[in-house]
XYZ file of C-alpha atoms in Angstrom:
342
model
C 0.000 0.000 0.000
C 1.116 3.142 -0.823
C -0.647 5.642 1.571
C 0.988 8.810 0.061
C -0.947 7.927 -3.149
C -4.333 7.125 -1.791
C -4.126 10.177 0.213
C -3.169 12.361 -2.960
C -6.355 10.205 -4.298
C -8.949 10.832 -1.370
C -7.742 14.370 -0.724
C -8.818 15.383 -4.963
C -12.081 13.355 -4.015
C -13.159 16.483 -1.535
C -11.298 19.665 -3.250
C -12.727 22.642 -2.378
C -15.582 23.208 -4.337
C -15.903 19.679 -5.537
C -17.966 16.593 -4.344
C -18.742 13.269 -5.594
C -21.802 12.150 -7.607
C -23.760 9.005 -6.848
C -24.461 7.239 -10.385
C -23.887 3.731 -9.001
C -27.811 2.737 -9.089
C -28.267 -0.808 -9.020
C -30.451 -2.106 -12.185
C -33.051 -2.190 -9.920
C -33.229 0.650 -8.836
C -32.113 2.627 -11.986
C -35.111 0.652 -13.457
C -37.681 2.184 -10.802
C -36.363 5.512 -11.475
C -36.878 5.266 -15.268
C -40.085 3.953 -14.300
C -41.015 6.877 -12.884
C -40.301 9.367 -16.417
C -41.865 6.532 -18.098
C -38.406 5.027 -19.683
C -37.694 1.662 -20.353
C -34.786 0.505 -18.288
C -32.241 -1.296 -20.856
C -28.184 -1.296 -21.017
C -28.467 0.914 -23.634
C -30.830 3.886 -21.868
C -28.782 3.380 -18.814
C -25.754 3.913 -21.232
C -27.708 7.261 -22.446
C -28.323 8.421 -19.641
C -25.538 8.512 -17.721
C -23.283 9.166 -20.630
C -25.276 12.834 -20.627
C -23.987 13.224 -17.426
C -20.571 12.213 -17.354
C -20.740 14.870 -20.957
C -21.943 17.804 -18.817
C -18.217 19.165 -19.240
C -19.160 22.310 -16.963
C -20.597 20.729 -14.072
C -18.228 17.763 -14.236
C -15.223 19.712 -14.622
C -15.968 22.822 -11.884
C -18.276 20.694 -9.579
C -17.140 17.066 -9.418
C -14.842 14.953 -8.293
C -15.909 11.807 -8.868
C -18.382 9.412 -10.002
C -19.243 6.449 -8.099
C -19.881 3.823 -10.654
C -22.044 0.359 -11.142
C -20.259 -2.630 -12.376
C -22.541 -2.748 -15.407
C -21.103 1.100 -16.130
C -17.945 0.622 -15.522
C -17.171 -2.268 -18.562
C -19.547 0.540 -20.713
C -18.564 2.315 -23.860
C -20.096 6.006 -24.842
C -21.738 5.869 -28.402
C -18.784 6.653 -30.192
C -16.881 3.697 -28.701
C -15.129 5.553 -26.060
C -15.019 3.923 -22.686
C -17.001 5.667 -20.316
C -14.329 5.499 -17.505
C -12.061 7.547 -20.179
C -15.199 10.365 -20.709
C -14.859 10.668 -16.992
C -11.299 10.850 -16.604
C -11.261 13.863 -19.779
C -13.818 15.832 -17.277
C -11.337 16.046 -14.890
C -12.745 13.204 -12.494
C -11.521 10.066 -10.743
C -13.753 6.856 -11.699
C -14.736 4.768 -8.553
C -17.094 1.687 -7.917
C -20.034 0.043 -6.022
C -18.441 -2.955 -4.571
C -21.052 -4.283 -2.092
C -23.423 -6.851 -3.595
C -26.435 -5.429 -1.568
C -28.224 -6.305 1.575
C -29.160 -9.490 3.213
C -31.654 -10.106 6.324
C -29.098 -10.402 9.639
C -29.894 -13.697 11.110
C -31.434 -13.605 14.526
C -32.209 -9.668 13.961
C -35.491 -9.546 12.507
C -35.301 -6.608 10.821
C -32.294 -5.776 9.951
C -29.824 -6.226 7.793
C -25.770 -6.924 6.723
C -24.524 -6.179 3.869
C -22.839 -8.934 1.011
C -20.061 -9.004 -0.901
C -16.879 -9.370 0.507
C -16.618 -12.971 -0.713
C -14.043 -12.825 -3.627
C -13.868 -9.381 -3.547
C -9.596 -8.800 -3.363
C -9.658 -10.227 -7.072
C -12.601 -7.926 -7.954
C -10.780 -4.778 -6.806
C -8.023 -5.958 -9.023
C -9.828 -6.165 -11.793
C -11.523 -2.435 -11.171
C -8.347 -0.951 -10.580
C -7.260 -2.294 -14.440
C -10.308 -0.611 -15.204
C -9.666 2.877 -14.108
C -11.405 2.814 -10.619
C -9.081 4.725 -8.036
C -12.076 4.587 -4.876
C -14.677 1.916 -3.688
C -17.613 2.757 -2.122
C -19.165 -0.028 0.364
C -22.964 0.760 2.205
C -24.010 -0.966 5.320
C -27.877 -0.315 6.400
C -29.078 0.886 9.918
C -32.342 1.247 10.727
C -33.984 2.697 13.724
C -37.326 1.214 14.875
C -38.911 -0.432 17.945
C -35.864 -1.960 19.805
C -33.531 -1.855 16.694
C -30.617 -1.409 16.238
C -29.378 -3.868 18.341
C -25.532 -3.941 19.057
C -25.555 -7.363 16.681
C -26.097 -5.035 13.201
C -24.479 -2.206 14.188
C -21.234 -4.782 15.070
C -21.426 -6.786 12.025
C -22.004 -3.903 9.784
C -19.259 -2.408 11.090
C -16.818 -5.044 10.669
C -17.601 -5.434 6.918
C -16.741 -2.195 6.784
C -13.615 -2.209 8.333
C -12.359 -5.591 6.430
C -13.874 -3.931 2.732
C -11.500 -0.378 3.208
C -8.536 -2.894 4.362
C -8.805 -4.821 1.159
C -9.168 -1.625 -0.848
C -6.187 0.028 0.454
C -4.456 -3.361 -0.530
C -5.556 -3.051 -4.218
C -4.525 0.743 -3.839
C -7.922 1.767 -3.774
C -9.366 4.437 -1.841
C -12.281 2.864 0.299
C -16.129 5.445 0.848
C -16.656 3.842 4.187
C -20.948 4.714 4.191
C -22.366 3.830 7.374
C -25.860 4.824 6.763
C -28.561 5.131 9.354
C -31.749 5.177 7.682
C -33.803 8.260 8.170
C -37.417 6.636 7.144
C -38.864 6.182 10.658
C -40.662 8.347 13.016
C -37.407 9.369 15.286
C -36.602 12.782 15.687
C -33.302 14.468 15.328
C -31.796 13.624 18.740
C -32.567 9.876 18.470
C -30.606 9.836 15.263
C -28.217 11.736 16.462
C -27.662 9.275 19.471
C -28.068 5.509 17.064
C -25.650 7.942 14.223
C -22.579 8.068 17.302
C -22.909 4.797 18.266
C -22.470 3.903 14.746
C -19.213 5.993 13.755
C -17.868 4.857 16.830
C -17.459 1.336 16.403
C -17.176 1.882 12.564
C -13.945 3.514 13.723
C -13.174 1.020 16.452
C -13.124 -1.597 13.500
C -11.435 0.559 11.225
C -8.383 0.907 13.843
C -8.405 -3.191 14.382
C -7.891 -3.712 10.565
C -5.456 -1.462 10.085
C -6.923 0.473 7.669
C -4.902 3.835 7.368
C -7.649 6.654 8.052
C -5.814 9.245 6.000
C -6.284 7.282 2.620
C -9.939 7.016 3.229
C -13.433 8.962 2.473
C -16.327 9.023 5.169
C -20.205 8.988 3.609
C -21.898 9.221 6.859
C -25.851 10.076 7.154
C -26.755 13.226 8.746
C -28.267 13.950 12.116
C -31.622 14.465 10.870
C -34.912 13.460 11.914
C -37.097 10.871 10.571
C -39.108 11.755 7.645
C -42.256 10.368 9.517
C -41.530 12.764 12.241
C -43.932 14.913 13.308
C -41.545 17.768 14.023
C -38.748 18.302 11.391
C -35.966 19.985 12.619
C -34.692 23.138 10.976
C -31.914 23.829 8.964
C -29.503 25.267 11.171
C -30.416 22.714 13.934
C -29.409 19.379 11.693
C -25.973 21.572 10.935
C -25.529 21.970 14.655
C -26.295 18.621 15.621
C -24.570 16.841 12.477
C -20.788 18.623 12.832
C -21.016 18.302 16.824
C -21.606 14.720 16.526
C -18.942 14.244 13.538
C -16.275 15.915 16.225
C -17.128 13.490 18.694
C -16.458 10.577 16.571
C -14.303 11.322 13.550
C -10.594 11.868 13.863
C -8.816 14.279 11.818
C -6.436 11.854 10.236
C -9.981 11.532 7.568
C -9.331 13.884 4.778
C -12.895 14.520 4.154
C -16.720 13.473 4.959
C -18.974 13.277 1.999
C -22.647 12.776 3.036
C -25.428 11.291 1.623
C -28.414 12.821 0.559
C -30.630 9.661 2.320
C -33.814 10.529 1.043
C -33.737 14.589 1.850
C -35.123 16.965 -1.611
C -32.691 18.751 -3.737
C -32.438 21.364 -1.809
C -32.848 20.252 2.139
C -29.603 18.213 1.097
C -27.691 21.401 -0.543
C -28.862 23.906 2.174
C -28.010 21.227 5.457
C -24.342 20.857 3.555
C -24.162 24.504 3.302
C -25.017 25.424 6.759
C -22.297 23.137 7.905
C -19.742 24.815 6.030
C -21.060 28.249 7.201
C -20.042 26.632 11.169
C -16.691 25.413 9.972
C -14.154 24.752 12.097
C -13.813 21.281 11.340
C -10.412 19.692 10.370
C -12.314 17.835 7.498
C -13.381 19.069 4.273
C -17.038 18.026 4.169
C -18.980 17.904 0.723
C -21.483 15.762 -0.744
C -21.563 12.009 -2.542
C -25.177 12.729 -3.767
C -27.565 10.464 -5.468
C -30.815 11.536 -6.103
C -30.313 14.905 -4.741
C -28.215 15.521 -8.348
C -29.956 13.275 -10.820
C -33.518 13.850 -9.880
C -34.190 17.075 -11.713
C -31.387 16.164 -14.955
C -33.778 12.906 -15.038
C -36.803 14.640 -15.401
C -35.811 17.082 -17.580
C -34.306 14.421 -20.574
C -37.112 12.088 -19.878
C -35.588 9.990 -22.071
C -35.172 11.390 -24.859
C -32.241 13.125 -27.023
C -33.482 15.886 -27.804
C -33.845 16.836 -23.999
C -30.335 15.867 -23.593
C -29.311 19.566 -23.315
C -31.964 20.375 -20.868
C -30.722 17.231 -18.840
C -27.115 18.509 -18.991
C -28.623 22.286 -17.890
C -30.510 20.891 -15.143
C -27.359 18.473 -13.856
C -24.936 21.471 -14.274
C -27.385 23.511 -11.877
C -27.510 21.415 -9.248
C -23.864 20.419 -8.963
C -23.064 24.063 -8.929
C -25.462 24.991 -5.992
C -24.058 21.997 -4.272
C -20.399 23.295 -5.270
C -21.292 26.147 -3.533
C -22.470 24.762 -0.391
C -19.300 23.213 -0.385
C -17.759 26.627 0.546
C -20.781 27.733 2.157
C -22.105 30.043 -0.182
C -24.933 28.808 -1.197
C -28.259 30.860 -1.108
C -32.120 29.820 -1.353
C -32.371 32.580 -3.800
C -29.815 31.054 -6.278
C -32.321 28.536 -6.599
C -35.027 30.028 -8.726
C -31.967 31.043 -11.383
C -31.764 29.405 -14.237
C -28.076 27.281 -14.739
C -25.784 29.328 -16.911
């Protein structure tokens, strides 16, 4: 392992300005989204589509930093025969890749789950770092309910973790470690908060017993948020409190950065909780985003599809990275919003 390199690697992953984009959708789930714009879901749509993105030269080239990648996308070629690793390396971005195979029910835990995939998975990371891929990303699922999560999933889950960033940094891959605690339930703010700390704790406490070298890794932690059943949302400045005072608790500052994920939050709850964050600074991490939804739902929408929306799907992509860019530095306003992309 060469930690000099994977921290060159992980620290270009959260430049200033820059965060990582989420295009790793399972088939499944790519399928349900196309479902939704009324798209058939095929290899060669999926192609489409995300080839528009990785092509949106201005937000890909100001805004990101990387793409997080499916193993179906990451063998793909654009149109004209390029690979599509290549398109993203000519934006200016690092190529990275969804190694987990999913979730599993966690025996003896009804109700929760473990994550699969480490089986094999030192001669898959060989075979993505051929491909281009310089960073893994790995998700374990936590969910808060009635007497859940028990110590069992939040052990396990963090052990996978811990053994998945070990074997990345052996391949010379930098390892997303994305504990994520669900925010689907009826908890408020400060019982997420609480489950969130446990969490990062003992993800840490396993990162430290495999080894794993903290300053050639990324963090894509939830936020402190409350449950989107909740009766009582918190406010914006509240889950930007809440979220950095619980990251100093449990992250050291050997981690270069914390990218978080959007978890289900709009467009815009997810840019304006990132930017309040960075308004608070004082943090010895750089903390941006590693957004799903939260940048593909409107550039979805608006190409529907079809190519001759592909500009309007570029336009609509480019706007959102760029408001999230700017949270990034904390400049971000709510009346930015209602401006059209330039």
């Amino acid at each position: 392992m060469n930690l000099s390199d994977l921290n060159k690697v992980a620290l270009a992953m959260v430049a200033p300005g820059k965060g990582i984009l989420a295009a790793d959708e399972s088939t499944g789930t790519i399928k349900k989204r196309f479902d939704a714009i009324k798209v058939e879901s095929t290899e060669d749509t999926r192609r489409d589509y995300r080839e528009m993105l990785f092509r949106s030269m201005d937000a890909m080239s100001k805004c990101i930093s990387g793409v997080i990648l499916y193993d179906e996308t990451i063998w793909q070629k654009a149109k004209d025969g390029t690979p599509l690793v290549k398109v993203i390396e000519q934006a200016g971005a690092i190529p990275g890749i969804k190694v987990d195979e999913g979730t599993q029910p966690l025996p003896n835990c009804p109700g929760e789950l473990i994550t699969a995939g480490l089986d094999k998975l030192a001669g898959r990371l060989a075979d993505y770092y051929k491909q281009g891929a310089r960073f893994a990303k790995w998700r374990a699922v936590i969910d808060i309910g009635k007497d859940i999560p028990s110590m069992t999933a939040i052990h396990v889950n963090a052990n996978a973790l811990a053994r998945y960033a070990a074997l990345c940094q052996q391949a010379q891959i930098v390892p997303i470690v994305e504990p994520e605690v669900l925010m689907d339930g009826d908890h408020d703010i400060d019982r997420c908060y609480d489950v969130t700390q446990r969490v990062l704790n003992k993800v840490f406490q396993e990162l430290r017993i495999q080894r794993v070298a903290l300053e050639g890794m990324i963090l894509k932690p939830n936020m402190a948020i409350s449950g989107k059943k909740c009766p009582k949302q918190a406010p914006v400045e509240e889950v930007a409190e809440k979220t950095v005072r619980m990251l100093k608790h449990c992250v050291p500052a050997a981690v270069p950065g914390i990218a978080f994920l959007s978890g289900g939050q709009s467009d815009e709850e997810a840019t304006a909780h990132l930017d309040a964050m960075n308004r608070i600074g004082g943090v010895p991490w750089k903390l941006t985003f590693s957004y799903g939804r939260a940048l593909q739902a409107a550039p979805q929408k608006a190409w529907s599809g079809k190519a001759e929306n592909v500009a309007a799907g570029q336009q609509a992509f480019s706007h959102r990275a760029r408001m999230n860019s700017l949270a990034t530095l904390g400049q971000w306003k709510a009346d930015l919003e209602t401006r059209k992309a330039a």
